[in-house]
XYZ file of C-alpha atoms in Angstrom:
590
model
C 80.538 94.060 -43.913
C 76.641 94.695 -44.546
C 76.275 97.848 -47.050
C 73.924 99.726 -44.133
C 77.272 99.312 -41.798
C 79.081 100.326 -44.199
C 77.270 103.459 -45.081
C 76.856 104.008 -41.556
C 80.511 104.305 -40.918
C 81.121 106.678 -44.059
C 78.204 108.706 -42.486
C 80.259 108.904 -39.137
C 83.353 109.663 -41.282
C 81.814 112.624 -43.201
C 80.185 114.172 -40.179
C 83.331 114.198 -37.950
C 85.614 115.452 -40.629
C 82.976 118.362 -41.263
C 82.890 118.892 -37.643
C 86.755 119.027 -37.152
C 87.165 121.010 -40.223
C 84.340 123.946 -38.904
C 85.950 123.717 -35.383
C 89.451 124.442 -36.853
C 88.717 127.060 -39.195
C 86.312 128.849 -36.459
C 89.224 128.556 -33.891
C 91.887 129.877 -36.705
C 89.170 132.808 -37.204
C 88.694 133.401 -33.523
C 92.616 133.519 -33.032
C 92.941 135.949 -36.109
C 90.381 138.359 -34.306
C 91.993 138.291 -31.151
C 95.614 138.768 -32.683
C 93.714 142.186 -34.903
C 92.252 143.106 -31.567
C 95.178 143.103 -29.627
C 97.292 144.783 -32.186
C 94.628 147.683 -32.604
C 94.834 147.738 -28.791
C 98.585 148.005 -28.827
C 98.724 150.646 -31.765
C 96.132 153.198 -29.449
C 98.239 152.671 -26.345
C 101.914 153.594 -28.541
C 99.463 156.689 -30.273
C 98.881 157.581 -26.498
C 102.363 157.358 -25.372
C 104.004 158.964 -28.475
C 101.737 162.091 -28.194
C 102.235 163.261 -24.707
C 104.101 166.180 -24.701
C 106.802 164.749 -21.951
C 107.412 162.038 -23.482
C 108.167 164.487 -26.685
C 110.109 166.913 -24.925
C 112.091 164.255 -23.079
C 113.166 162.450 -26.319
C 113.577 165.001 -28.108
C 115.962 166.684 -25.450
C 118.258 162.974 -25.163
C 118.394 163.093 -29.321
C 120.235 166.501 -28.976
C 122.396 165.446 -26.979
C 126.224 163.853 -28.054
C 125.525 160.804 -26.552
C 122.681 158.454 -24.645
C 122.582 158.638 -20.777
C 124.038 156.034 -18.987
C 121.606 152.750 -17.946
C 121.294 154.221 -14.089
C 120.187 157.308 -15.620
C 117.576 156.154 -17.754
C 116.002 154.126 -15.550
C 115.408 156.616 -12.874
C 114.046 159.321 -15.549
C 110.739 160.435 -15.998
C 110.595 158.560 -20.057
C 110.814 155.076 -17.659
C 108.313 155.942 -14.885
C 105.826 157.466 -17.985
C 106.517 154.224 -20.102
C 106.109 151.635 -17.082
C 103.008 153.547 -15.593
C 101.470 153.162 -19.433
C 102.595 149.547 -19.463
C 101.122 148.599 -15.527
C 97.962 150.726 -16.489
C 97.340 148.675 -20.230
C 98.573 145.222 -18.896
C 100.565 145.326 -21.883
C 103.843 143.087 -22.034
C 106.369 145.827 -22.683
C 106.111 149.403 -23.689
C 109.695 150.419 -25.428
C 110.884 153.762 -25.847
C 113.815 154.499 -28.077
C 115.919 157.450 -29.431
C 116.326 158.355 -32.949
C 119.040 155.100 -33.436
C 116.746 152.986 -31.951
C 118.526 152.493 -28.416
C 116.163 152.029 -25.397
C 115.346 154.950 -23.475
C 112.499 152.917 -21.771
C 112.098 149.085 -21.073
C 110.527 146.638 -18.527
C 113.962 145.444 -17.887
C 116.195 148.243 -16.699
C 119.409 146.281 -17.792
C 118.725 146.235 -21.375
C 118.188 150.073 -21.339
C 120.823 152.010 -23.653
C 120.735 148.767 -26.098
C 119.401 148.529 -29.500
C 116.097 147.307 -29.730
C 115.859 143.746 -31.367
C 113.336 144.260 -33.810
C 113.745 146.827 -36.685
C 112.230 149.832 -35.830
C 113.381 151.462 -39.416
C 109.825 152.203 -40.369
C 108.745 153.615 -37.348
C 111.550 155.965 -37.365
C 110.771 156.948 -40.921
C 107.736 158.239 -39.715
C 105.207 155.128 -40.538
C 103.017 153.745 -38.034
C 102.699 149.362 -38.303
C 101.207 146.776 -36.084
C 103.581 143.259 -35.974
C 104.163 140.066 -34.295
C 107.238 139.323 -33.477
C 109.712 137.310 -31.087
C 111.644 139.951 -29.007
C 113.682 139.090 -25.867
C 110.567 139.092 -23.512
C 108.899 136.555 -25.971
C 106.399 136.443 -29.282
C 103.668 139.701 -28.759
C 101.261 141.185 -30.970
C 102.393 145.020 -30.398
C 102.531 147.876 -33.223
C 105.556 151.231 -33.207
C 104.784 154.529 -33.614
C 106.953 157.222 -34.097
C 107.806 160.449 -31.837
C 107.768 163.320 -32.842
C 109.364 166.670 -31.896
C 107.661 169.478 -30.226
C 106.192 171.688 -32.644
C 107.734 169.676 -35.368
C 107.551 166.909 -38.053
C 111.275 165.515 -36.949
C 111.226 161.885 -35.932
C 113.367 162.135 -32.669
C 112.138 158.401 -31.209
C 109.344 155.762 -31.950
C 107.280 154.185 -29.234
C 106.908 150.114 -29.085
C 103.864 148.512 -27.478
C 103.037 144.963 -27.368
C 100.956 142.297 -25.596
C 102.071 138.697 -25.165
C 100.764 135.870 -27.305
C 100.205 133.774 -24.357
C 97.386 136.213 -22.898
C 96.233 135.728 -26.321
C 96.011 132.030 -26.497
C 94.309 132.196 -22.649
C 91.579 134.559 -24.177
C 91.130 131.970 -27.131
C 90.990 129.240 -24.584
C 88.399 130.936 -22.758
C 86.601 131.457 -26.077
C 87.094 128.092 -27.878
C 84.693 126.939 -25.104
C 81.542 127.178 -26.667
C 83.472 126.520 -30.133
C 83.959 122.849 -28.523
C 80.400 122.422 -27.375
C 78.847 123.121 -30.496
C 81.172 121.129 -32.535
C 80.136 118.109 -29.788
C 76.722 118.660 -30.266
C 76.496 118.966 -34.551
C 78.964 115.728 -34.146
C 76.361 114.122 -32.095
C 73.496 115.214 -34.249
C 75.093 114.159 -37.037
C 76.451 110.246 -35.076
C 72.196 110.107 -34.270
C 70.823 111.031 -37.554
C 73.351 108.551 -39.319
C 71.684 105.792 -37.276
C 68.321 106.723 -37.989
C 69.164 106.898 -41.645
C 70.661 103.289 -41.254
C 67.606 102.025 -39.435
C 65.151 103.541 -42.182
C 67.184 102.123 -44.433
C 67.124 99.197 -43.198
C 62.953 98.719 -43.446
C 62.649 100.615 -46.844
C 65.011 97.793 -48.223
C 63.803 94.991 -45.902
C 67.330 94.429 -44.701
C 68.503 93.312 -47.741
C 71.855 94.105 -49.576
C 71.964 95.929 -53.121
C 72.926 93.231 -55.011
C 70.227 91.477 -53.553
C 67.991 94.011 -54.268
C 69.278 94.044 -58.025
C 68.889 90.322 -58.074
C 64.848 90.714 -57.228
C 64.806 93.903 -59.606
C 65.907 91.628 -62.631
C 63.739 88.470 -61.574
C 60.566 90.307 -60.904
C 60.743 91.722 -64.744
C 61.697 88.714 -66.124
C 58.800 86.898 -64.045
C 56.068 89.265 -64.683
C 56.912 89.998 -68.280
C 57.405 85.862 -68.650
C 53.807 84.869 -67.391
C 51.017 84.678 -69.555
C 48.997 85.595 -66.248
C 48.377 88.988 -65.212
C 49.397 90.258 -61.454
C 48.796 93.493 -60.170
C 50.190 94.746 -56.945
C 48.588 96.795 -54.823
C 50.234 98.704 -51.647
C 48.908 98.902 -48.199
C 48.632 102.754 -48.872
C 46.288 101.731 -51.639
C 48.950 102.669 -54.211
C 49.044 100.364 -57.433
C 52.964 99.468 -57.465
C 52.848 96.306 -60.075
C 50.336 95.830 -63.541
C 52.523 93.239 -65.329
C 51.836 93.340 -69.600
C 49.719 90.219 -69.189
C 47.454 92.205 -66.721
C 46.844 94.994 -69.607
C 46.123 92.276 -71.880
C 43.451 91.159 -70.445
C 41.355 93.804 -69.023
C 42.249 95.826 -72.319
C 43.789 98.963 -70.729
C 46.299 100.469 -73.018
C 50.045 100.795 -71.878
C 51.280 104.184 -69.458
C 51.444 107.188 -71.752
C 49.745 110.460 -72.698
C 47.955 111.288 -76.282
C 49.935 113.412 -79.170
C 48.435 116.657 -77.212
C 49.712 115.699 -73.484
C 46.589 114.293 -72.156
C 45.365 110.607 -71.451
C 42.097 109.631 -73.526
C 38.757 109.323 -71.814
C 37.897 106.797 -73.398
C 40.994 104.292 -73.226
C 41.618 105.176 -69.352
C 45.282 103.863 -68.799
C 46.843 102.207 -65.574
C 50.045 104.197 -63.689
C 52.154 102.685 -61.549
C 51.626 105.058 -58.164
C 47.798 105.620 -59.416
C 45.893 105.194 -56.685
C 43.641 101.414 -56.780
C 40.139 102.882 -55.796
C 40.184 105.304 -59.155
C 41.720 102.765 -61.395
C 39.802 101.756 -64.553
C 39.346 98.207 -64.061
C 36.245 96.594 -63.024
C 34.619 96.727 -59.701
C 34.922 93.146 -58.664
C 38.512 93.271 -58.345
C 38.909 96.302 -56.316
C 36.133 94.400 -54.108
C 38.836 91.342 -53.556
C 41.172 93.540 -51.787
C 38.717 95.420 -49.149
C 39.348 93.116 -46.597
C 42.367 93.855 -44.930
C 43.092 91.103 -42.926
C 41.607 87.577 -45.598
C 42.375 86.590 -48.467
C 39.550 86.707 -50.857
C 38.236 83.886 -52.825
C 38.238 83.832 -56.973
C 36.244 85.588 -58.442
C 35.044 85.372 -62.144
C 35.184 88.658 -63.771
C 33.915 89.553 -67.676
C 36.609 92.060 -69.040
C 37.085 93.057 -72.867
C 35.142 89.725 -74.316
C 37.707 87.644 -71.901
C 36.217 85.421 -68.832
C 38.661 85.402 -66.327
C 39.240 83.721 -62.547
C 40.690 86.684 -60.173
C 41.879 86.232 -57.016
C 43.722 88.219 -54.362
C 46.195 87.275 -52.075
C 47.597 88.977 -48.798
C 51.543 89.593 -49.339
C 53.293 90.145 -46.037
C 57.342 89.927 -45.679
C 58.614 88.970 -42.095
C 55.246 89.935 -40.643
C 55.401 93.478 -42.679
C 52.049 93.934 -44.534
C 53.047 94.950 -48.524
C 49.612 95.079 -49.877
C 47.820 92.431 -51.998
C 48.695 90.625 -55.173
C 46.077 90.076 -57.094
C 46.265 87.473 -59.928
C 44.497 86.923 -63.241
C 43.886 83.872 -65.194
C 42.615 83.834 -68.638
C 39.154 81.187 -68.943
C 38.021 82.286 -72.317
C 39.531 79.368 -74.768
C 39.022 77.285 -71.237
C 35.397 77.809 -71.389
C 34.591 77.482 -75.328
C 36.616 74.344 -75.263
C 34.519 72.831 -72.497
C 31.117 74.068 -74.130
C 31.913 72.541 -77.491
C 32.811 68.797 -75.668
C 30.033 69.700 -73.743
C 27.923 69.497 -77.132
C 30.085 66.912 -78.504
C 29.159 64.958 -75.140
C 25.421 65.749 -75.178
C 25.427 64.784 -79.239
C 27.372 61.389 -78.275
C 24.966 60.529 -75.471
C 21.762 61.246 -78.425
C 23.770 58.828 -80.726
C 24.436 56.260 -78.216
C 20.264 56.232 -77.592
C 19.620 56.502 -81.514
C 21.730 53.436 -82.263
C 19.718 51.645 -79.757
C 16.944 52.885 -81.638
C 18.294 51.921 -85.299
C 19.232 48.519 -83.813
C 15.395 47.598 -83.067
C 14.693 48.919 -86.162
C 16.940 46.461 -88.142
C 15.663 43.815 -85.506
C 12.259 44.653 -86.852
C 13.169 44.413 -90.517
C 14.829 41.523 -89.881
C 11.885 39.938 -88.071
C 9.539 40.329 -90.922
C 11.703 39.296 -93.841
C 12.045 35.900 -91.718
C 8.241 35.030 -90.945
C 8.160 36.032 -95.079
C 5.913 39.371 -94.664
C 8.132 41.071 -97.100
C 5.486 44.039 -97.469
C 5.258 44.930 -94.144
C 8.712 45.034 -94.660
C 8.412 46.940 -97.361
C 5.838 49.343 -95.466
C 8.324 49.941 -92.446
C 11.281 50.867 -94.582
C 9.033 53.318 -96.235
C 8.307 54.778 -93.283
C 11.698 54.864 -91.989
C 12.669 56.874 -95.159
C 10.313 59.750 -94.288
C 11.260 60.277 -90.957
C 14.824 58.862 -91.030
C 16.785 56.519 -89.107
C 17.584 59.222 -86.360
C 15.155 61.086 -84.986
C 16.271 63.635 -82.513
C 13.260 65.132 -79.875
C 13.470 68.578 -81.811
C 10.208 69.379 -83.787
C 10.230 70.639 -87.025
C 13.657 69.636 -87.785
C 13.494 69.632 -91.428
C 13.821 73.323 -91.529
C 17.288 73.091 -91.178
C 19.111 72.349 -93.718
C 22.883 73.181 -92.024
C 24.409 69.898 -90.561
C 26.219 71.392 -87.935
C 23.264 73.095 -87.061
C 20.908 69.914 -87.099
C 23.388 68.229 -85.033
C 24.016 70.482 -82.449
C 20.426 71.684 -81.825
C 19.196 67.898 -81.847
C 21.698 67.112 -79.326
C 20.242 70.471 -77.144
C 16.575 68.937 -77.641
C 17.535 65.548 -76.428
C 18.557 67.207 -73.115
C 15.713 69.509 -72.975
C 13.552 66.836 -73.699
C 14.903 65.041 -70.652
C 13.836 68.095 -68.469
C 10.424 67.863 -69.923
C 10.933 70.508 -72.341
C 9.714 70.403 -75.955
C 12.707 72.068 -78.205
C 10.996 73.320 -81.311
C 12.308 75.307 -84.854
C 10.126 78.114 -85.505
C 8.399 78.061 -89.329
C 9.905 81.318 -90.507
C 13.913 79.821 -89.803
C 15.533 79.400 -93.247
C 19.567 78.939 -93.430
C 20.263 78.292 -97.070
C 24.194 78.259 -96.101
C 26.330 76.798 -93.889
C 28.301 77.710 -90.697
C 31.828 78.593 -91.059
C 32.398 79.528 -87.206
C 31.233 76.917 -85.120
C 32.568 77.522 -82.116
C 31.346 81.670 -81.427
C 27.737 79.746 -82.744
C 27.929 77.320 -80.059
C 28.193 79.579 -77.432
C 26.047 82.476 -78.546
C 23.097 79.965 -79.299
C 24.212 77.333 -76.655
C 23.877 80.029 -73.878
C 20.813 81.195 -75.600
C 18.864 77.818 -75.719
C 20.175 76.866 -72.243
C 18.702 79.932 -70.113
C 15.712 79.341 -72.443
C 15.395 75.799 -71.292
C 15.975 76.803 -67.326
C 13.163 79.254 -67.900
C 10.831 77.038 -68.778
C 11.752 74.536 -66.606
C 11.101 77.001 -64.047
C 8.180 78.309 -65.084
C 4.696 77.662 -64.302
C 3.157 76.569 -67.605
C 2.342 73.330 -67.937
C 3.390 72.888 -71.998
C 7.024 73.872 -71.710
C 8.487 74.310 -75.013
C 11.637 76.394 -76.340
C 10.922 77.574 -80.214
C 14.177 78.663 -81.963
C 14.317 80.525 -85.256
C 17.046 80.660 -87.215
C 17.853 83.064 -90.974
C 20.257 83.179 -92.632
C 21.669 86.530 -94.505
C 23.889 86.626 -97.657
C 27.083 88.507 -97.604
C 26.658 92.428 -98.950
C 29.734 92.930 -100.486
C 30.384 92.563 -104.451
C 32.525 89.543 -103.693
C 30.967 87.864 -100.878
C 33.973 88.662 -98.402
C 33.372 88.583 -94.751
C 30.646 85.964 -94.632
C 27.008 86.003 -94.200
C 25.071 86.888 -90.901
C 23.558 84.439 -89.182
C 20.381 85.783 -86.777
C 18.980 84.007 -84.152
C 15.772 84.390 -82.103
C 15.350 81.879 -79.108
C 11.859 81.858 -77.198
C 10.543 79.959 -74.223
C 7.479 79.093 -71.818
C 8.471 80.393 -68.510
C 7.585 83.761 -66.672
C 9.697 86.349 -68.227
C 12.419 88.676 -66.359
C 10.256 90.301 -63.855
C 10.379 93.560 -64.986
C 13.977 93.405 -65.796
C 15.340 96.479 -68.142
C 16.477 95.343 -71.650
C 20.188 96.662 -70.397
C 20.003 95.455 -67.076
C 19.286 91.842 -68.178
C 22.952 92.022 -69.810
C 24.739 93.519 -66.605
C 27.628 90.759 -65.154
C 26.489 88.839 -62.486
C 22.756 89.433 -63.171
C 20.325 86.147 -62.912
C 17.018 85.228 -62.387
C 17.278 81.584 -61.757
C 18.722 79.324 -58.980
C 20.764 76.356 -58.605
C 18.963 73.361 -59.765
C 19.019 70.843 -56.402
C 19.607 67.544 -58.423
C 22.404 69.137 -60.591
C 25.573 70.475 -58.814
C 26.877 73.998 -59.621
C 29.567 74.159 -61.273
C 32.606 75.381 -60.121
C 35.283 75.559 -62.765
C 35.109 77.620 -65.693
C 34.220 76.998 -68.439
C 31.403 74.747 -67.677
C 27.890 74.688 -68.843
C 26.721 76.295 -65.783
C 29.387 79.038 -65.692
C 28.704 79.745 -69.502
C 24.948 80.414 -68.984
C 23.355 82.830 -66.588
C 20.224 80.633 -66.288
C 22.168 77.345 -64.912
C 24.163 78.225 -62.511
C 23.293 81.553 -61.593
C 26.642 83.047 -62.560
C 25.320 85.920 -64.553
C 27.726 85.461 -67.223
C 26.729 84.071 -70.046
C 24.327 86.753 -71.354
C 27.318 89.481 -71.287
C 29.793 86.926 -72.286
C 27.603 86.269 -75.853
C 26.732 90.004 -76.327
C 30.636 91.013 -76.278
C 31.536 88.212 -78.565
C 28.622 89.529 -81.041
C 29.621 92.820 -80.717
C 33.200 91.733 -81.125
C 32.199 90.411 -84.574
C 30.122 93.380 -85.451
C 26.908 91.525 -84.309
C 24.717 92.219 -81.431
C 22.263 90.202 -78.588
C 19.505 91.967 -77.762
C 16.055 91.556 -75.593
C 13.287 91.681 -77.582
C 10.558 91.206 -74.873
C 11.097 90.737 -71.565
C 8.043 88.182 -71.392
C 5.376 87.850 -68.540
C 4.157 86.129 -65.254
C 2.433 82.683 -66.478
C 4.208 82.661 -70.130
C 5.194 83.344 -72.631
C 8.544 83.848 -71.320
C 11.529 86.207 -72.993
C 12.515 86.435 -76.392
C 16.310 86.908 -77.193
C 17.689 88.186 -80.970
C 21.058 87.676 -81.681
C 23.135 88.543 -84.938
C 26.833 87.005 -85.608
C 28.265 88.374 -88.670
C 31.020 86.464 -90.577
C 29.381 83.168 -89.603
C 27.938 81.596 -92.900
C 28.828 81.067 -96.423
C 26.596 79.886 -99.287
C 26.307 77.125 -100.550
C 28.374 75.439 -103.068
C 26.626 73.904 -106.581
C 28.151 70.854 -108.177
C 29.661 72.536 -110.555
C 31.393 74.931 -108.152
C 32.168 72.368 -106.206
């Protein structure tokens, strides 16, 4: 049997034992008045007969006497015709006279007149007045006895008996147990309607499902949310957030439910409640923007949250055609997107060496050429010349400045593409890097996304000589010991036609962009790409904020130090990254 049936039925059982129980207990109360009704009733009427004065006189005159008169007598004497008159008049059942022995000198039945009466009348005659029930020979009455008294005297000569039949009381309770019925019929089916609505809303607040079914989902949506490394956040249709999983925190940085030491939540680290309402949640805009639409689901999104890029998208959860709100899902893209940029180097460096070893192969032809016609000093003369400029020469002017490998490498393979897009990659004269990089991988994408928006610009600018000049110090660590590693500064510049007018905040805002899709090159869709990394390529907006975070994360900083203008020169960028260098090592220390 389903548990709703089942608490439907105890429902039912509850309500018509309550209603039984009020209906007997009112009817037991309503009998009890009637009974204390009829006895006060019967106690007036015997106070009534007992004081008239014939009645008195009467007794009191048969008491004297030796003996009682005879039935015949009795029944033809004026106690009879006073006690029957009292008894038509009252509609009582009997009203008894007796002597001061307790033999009738009145009674409905004129043959029993002369006997003893059949209940005690002891305390009646001792002067006390009582109300009883009792079983006599004309059946069970409510009645009460009250004693007579002599004329102008305190001597008991007699008692008077009234009483009124049960069964006139039982008709009166009939008559009122009516209404007693009806109401108990209509709380019983008040109560038989209610239980089914209670079943039926119990029904859709549990989505007809059992509680050990509803355990069962309990234990595998906590094991499921708190198992996945992605973060889910449920949302109600009454806007309501109802699920924000750990992973979820994680990600977009907001610290776990709970109040400070003095009772309040901080300002400044805004938590997430379960029952907060979405709209004033602290988490940013573009995911409370996936879940306007009420009726579509909304396609991912990439969203920059506490240094992290992540894909967000929102799904539509419905149950048996029952909307329950949105789901909307997180997926982390940082390590994603670093991992892609550095093969994307690795790539671009590959594809330089690939053309270089063309290059030194035709240079060992050449070599080879001259030592076998014998002109061993032109031979001589090439190699020379060879030496000075080396054996691979990447399109990057002014490369000698550099003195970093990692840093020759990876900016040669940058000019070869630039150069491919008609852009002259350049090292400015004031870079000097006396150490070498320790963290290549938060250097790649700080001064990958840095040269590549500085490339689009001046690919899309109108200056004919497009060039990107980059200038790179290095700066020694301050502490006694060196910890921490040097700072490595960056300043990239370019040809095109500046930001437009753009603020030196604004220009750092997610999303924000100044260039468009190149036609010939595809935009990228998947994160982590070159495109999605740089706000310049694909027009994601991303990979300004992205580096500035990951500076500041470190300690550093990117900043805009001129916004450039129409015709050239374009924008200059400054970027610090802390911990990123140590000096160099000397033979002997090595």
């Amino acid at each position: 049997m389903r548990f709703s049936t089942q608490t439907l039925l105890l429902q039912l059982g509850v309500v018509l034992l309550v209603v039984l129980l009020s209906g007997a207990v009112h009817a037991w109360l309503v009998y009890q008045r009637i009974g204390a009704e009829a006895e006060n009733q019967a106690l007036t009427l015997a106070r009534t007969v007992a004081s008239a004065p014939e009645i008195r006189t009467q007794v009191d005159a048969i008491s004297k006497q030796s003996g009682t008169p005879p039935p015949d007598e009795l029944a033809k004497g004026p106690i009879m015709a006073a006690a029957e008159a009292a008894r038509a008049r009252t509609s009582a059942l009997f009203v008894v006279i007796t002597d001061e022995t307790g033999l009738r000198l009145a009674h409905p039945e004129p043959e029993r007149l002369g006997e003893r009466v059949s209940t005690d009348p002891s305390e009646a005659l001792a002067g006390k007045e009582i109300t009883t029930r009792n079983t006599g020979t004309l059946g069970p009455s409510a009645g009460a006895k009250v004693p007579v008294y002599a004329p102008g005297s305190d001597a008991v000569v007699g008692e008077v008996s009234v009483g009124y039949s049960m069964e006139s009381l039982s008709q009166s309770l009939r008559q009122d147990i009516v209404p007693i019925a009806l109401t108990a019929a209509g709380a019983l089916l008040a109560g038989v309607l209610a239980s089914f609505l209670l079943r039926k809303r119990l029904q859709r607040l549990t989505l007809g499902l059992e509680p050990e079914e509803i355990s069962t989902l309990v234990h595998d949506q906590v094991a499921v949310l708190q198992g996945v490394d992605d973060g889910v956040i449920g949302v109600a249709p009454d806007g309501r957030i109802t699920v924000f999983n750990a992973a979820a925190r994680r990600l977009l940085d907001v610290p776990a439910e709970g109040p400070d030491d003095d009772g309040t939540a901080s300002p400044a680290m805004a938590s997430v409640r379960i029952g907060q309402p979405w709209a004033a949640a602290a988490v940013p805009e573009q995911l409370k923007e996936l879940t306007r639409d009420a009726m579509h689901d909304a396609e991912a999104v990439e969203v920059l949250a506490a240094g992290r890029v992540l894909v967000a998208n929102a799904r539509k959860a419905l149950h048996r055609k029952e909307d329950l709100g949105w789901v909307v899902m997180l997926r982390d893209r940082t390590e994603l997107q670093q991992l892609t940029r550095q093969l994307d180097a690795v790539g671009t460096m590959s594809t330089a060496l690939r053309a270089q070893r063309h290059e030194f192969a035709n240079q060992l032809h050449t070599i080879a050429g001259f030592l076998s016609i014998g002109h061993s000093e032109q031979a001589k003369e090439y190699l020379a010349k060879i030496s000075e400029t080396g054996p691979l020469t990447f399109p990057v002017q002014q490369a000698g400045l550099l003195q970093d490998p990692y840093l020759q490498a990876f900016i040669g393979a940058k000019s070869v593409g630039a150069d491919e897009r008609g852009v002259v990659l350049r090292i400015g004269p004031e870079t000097l890097v006396r150490g070498t990089v320790t963290d290549p991988q938060d250097v790649t994408t700080v001064l990958g996304n840095l040269i590549d928006n500085a490339v689009n610009a001046a690919v899309a600018g109108s200056a004919t000589d497009r060039w990107v000049e980059v200038e790179l110090l290095d700066e020694p660590p301050t502490g006694e010991d060196g910890d921490g590693g040097g700072t490595l500064h960056i300043v990239v510049a370019d040809s095109g036609d500046g930001l437009g007018g753009s603020g030196p905040e604004e220009v750092f805002a997610e999303g924000f962009t100044t260039a468009e899709p190149r036609a010939t090159e595809p935009r990228a869709t998947e994160p982590g790409s070159a495109e999605f990394a740089s706000a310049g390529a694909g027009g994601h907006g991303l990979g300004l904020a992205l580096s500035r975070k990951l500076a500041r994360r470190r300690g550093g900083d990117v900043r805009l130090l001129d916004p450039g203008s129409p015709g050239g020169p374009g924008a200059v960028f400054m970027a610090s990254l802390p911990g990123t260098t140590a000096p160099q090592q000397t033979e002997e220390e090595e």
